[in-house]
Coordinates of C-alpha atoms and ligand atoms in Angstrom, one line a residue:
X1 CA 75.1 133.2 68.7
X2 CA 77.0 136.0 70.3
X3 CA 80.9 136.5 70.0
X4 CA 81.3 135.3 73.7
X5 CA 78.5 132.3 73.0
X6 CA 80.8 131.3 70.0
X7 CA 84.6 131.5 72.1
X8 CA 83.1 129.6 74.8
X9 CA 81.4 126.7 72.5
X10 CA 85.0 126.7 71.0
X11 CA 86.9 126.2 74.2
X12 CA 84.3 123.2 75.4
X13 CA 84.9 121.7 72.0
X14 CA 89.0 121.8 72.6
X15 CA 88.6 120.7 76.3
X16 CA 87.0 117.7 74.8
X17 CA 88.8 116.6 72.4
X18 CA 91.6 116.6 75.2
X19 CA 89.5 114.7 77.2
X20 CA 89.2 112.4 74.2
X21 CA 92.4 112.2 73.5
X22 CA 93.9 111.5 76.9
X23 CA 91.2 108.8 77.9
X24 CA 92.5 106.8 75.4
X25 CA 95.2 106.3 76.8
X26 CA 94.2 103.5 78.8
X27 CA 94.5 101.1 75.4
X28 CA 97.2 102.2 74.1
X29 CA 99.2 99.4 72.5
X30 CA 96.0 97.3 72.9
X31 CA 94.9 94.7 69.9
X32 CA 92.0 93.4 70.7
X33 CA 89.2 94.8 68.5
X34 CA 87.1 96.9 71.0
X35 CA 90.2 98.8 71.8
X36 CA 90.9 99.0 68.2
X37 CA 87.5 100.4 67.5
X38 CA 87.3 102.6 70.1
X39 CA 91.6 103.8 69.2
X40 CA 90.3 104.4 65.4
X41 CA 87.3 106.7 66.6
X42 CA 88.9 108.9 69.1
X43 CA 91.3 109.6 66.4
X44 CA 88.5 110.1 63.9
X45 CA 86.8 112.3 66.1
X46 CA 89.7 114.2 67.4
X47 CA 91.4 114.9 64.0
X48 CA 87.4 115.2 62.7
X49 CA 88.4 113.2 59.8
X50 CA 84.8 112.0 58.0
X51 CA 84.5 111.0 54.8
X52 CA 82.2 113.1 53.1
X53 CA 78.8 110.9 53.3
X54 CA 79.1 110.6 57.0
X55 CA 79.8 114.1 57.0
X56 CA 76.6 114.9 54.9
X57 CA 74.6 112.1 57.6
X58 CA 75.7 114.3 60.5
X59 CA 75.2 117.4 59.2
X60 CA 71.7 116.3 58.8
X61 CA 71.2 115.5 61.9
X62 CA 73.0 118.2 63.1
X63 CA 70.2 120.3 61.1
X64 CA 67.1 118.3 63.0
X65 CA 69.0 119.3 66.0
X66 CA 68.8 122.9 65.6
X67 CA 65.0 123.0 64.8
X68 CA 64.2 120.6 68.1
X69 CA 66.8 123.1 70.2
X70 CA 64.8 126.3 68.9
X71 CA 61.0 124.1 69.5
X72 CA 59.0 126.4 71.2
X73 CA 56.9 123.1 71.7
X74 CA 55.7 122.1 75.2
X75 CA 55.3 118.5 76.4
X76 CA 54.4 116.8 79.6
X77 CA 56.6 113.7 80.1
X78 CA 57.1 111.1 82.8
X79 CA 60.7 111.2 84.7
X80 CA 61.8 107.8 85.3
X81 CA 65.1 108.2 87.0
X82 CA 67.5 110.9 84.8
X83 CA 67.3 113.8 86.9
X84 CA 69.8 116.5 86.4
X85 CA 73.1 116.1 89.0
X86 CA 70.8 114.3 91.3
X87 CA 68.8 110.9 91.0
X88 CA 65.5 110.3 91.4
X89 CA 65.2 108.5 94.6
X90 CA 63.9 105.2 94.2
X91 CA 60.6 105.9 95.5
X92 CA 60.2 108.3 92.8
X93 CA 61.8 106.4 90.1
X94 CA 59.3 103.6 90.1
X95 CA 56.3 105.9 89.6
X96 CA 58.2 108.6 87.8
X97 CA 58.0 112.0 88.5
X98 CA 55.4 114.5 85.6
X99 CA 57.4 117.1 84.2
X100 CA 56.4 119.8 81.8
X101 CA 59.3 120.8 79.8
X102 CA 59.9 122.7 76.1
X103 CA 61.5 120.4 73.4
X104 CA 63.8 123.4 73.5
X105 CA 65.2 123.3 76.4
X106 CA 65.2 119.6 76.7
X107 CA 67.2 119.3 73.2
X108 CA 69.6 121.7 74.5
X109 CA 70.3 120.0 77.8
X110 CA 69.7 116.4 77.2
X111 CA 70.8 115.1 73.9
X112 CA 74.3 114.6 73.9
X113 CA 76.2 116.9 71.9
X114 CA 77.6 116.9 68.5
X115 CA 81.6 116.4 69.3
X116 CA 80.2 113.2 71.7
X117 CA 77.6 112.2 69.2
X118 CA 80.4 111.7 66.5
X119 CA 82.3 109.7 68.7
X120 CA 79.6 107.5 69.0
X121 CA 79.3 107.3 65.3
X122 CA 83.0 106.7 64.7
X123 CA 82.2 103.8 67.5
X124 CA 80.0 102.0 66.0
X125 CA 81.2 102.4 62.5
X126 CA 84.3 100.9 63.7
X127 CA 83.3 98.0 66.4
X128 CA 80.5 97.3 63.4
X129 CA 77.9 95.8 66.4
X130 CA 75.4 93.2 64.6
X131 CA 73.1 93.5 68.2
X132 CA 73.4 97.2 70.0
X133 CA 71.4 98.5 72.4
X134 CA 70.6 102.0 73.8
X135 CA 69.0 103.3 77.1
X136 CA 67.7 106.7 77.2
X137 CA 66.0 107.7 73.7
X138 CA 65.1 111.3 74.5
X139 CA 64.6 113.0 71.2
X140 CA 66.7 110.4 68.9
X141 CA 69.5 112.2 68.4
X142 CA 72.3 109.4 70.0
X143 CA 70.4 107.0 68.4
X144 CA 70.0 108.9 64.6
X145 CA 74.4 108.9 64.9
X146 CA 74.3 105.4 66.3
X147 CA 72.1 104.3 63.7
X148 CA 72.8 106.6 60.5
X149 CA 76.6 104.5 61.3
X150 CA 74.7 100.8 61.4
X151 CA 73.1 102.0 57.6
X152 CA 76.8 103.1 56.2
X153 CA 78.3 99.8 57.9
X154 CA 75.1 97.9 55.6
X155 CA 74.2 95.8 58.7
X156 CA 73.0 95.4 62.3
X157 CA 70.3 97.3 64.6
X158 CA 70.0 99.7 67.3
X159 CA 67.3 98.8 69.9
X160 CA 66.4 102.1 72.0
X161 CA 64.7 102.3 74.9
X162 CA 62.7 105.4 76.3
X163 CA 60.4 105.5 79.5
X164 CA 58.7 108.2 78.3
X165 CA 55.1 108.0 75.6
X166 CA 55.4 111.1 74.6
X167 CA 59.2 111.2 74.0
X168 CA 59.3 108.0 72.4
X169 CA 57.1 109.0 69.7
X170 CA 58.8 112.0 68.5
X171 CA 62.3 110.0 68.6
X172 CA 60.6 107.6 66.3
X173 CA 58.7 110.1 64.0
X174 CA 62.9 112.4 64.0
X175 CA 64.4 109.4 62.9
X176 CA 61.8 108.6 60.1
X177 CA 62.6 112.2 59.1
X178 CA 65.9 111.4 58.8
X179 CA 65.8 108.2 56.5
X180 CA 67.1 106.0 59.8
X181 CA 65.4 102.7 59.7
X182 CA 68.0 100.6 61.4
X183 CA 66.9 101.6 64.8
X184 CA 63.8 100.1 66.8
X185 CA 62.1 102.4 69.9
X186 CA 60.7 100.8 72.5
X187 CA 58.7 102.3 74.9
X188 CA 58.9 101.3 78.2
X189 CA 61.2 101.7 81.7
X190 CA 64.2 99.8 81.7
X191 CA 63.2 97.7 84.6
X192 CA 59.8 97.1 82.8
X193 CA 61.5 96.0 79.5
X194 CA 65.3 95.5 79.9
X195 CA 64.9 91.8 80.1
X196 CA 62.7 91.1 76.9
X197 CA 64.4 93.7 75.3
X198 CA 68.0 91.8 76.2
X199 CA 66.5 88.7 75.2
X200 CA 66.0 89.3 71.5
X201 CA 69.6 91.4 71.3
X202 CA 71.0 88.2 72.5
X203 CA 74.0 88.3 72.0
X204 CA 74.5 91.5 72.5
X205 CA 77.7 93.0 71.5
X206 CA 77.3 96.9 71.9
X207 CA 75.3 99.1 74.5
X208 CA 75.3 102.5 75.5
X209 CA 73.7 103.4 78.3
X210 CA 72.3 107.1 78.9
X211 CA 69.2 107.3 81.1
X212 CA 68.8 106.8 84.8
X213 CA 71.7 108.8 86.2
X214 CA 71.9 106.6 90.0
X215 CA 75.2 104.8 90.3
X216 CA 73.6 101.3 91.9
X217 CA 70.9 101.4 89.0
X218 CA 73.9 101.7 86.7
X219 CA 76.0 98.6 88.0
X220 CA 72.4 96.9 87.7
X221 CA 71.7 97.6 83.9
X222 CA 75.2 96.5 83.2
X223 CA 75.0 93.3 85.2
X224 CA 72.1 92.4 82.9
X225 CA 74.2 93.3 80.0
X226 CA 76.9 91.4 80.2
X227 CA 74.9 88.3 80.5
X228 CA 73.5 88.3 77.1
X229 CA 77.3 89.8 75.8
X230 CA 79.4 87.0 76.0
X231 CA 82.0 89.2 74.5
X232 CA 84.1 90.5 72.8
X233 CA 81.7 93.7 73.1
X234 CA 81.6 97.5 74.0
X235 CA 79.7 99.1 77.2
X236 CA 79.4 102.8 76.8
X237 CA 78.2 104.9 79.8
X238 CA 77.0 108.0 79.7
X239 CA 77.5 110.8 82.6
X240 CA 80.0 108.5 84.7
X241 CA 81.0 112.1 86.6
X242 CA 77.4 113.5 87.1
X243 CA 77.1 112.5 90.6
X244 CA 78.8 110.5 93.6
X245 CA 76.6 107.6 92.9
X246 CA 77.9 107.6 89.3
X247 CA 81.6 108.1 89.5
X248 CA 81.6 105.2 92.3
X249 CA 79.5 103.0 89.7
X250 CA 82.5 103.5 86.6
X251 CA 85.2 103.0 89.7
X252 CA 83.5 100.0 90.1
X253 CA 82.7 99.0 86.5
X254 CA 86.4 99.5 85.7
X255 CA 87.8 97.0 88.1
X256 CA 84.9 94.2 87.0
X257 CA 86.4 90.9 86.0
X258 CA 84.7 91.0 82.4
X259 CA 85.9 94.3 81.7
X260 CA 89.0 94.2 79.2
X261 CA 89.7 97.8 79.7
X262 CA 88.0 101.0 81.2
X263 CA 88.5 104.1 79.8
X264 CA 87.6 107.3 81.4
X265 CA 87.1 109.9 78.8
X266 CA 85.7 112.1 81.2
X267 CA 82.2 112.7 80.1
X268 CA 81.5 109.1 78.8
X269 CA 83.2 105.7 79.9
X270 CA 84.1 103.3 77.7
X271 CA 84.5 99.6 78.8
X272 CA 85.9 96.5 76.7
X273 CA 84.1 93.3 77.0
X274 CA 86.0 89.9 76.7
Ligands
SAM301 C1 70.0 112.1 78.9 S1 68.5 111.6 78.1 C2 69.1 110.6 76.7 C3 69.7 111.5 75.6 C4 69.9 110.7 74.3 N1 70.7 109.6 74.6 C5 70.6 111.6 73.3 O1 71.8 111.9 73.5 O2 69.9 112.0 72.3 C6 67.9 110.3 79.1 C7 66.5 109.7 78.7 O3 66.4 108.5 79.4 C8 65.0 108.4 79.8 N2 65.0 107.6 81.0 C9 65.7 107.9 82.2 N3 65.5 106.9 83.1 C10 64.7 106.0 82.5 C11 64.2 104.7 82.9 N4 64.5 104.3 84.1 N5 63.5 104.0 82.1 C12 63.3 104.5 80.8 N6 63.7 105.7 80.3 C13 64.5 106.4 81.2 C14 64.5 109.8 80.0 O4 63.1 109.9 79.8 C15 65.3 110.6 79.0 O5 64.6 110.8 77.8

């Protein structure tokens, strides 16, 4: 990494712990236990206060990051719907659009990064979901921190879903690597297996969703969510400033009756549900 490389990582990793730190705002003074949970792993994550087993989980997957960002493996994979600040129209997203991409490159620009990918560790170690559920696999890396914090909490699962074959195998065979049996990958687009997939979480109490980036898709998913989460739970969304479509969905998603709170923390939202 180059001097400038390194300054500018540094200032994106300040710039979001501010963005952390002010989201949470929105609970402050709250007791209920999603705004607990999510108070407790801001703070964690801000401070980056991790005891030293988590520390050595992340750093592992940390390590399996670095060898899928410098992959100079090449894979053709089916699109269903993430596109970049875009959306796949709808005509597209049913059949997918074939893309041939390097694991390189896809590590670097789709898996969430590592500040984000703590929080969601902190998260879940802190709400301690017995049911969670992810959309959008990609590589595993979400999912290796969401479920590497299932194993240290000694219970629940993680049920990820990934539209794409070829995806969705590596994702498994990464989290293998890393010792992470406490997550499940299913293949499969979310409107193809959504509802089976929500019937066995049922009740769900945890979901983060980080796939198809179109703001009425978004309000869709979570509709079906909260009818297996009768509550209290925690709705994670990914991306909720990506794209018109998307900031009008969380806009949206934060005035909903079942919401408890809303809070913007810039890159991902965070929703209480009661
Ligand atoms: C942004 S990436 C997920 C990154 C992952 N959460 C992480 O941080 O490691 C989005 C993933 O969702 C998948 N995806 C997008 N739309 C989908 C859909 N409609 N059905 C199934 N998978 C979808 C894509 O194939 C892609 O792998």
């Amino acid at each position: 990494m180059t001097a400038g490389a390194i300054s500018a990582a540094l200032r994106r990793d300040s710039a979001d712990r501010i963005r952390m730190a002010n989201g949470v705002r929105a609970v402050a003074g709250r007791r209920d236990p999603a705004a607990l949970a999510l108070r407790r792993a801001v703070s964690a994550t801000v401070a980056g206060r991790t005891a030293r087993p988590e520390r050595e989980d992340m750093e592992r997957i940390e390590a399996l990051r670095r060898e899928l960002a410098a992959s100079s493996l090449v894979i053709e994979r089916i699109d269903h719907g993430a596109g970049e600040h875009e959306p796949l129209a709808v005509e597209a997203y049913h059949g997918g659009v074939t893309v041939t991409q390097g694991i390189g490159e896809f590590c670097r620009r789709s898996s969430v990064g590592p500040r984000w990918s703590r929080l969601l560790f902190h998260l879940v170690r802190e709400a301690a979901p017995a049911r969670a559920l992810e959309m959008g696999t990609a590589l595993g890396i979400s999912a290796a921190y969401q479920g590497a914090a299932l194993q240290r909490n000694g219970r629940g699962r993680l049920v990820t879903i990934e539209g794409s074959r070829p995806l969705a195998e590596i994702a498994r065979s990464n989290l293998a690597r890393l010792g992470i049996d406490s997550v499940d990958v299913v293949e499969g687009t979310f409107a193809d297996v959504l509802p089976a997939v929500l019937e066995r979480l049922r009740p769900l109490d945890y979901a983060y969703v980080d796939g198809h980036h179109d703001g009425r898709a978004t309000l869709d998913y979570v509709e079906q969510l909260l009818e297996v989460m009768p509550g209290p739970g925690i709705v994670v969304i990914d991306d909720i400033g990506i794209n018109a479509g998307m900031r009008e969905a969380w806009h949206a998603m934060s005035r909903h009756p079942r919401m408890t709170f809303a809070s913007d923390l810039r890159r991902l939202g965070v929703c209480g549900v009661g």
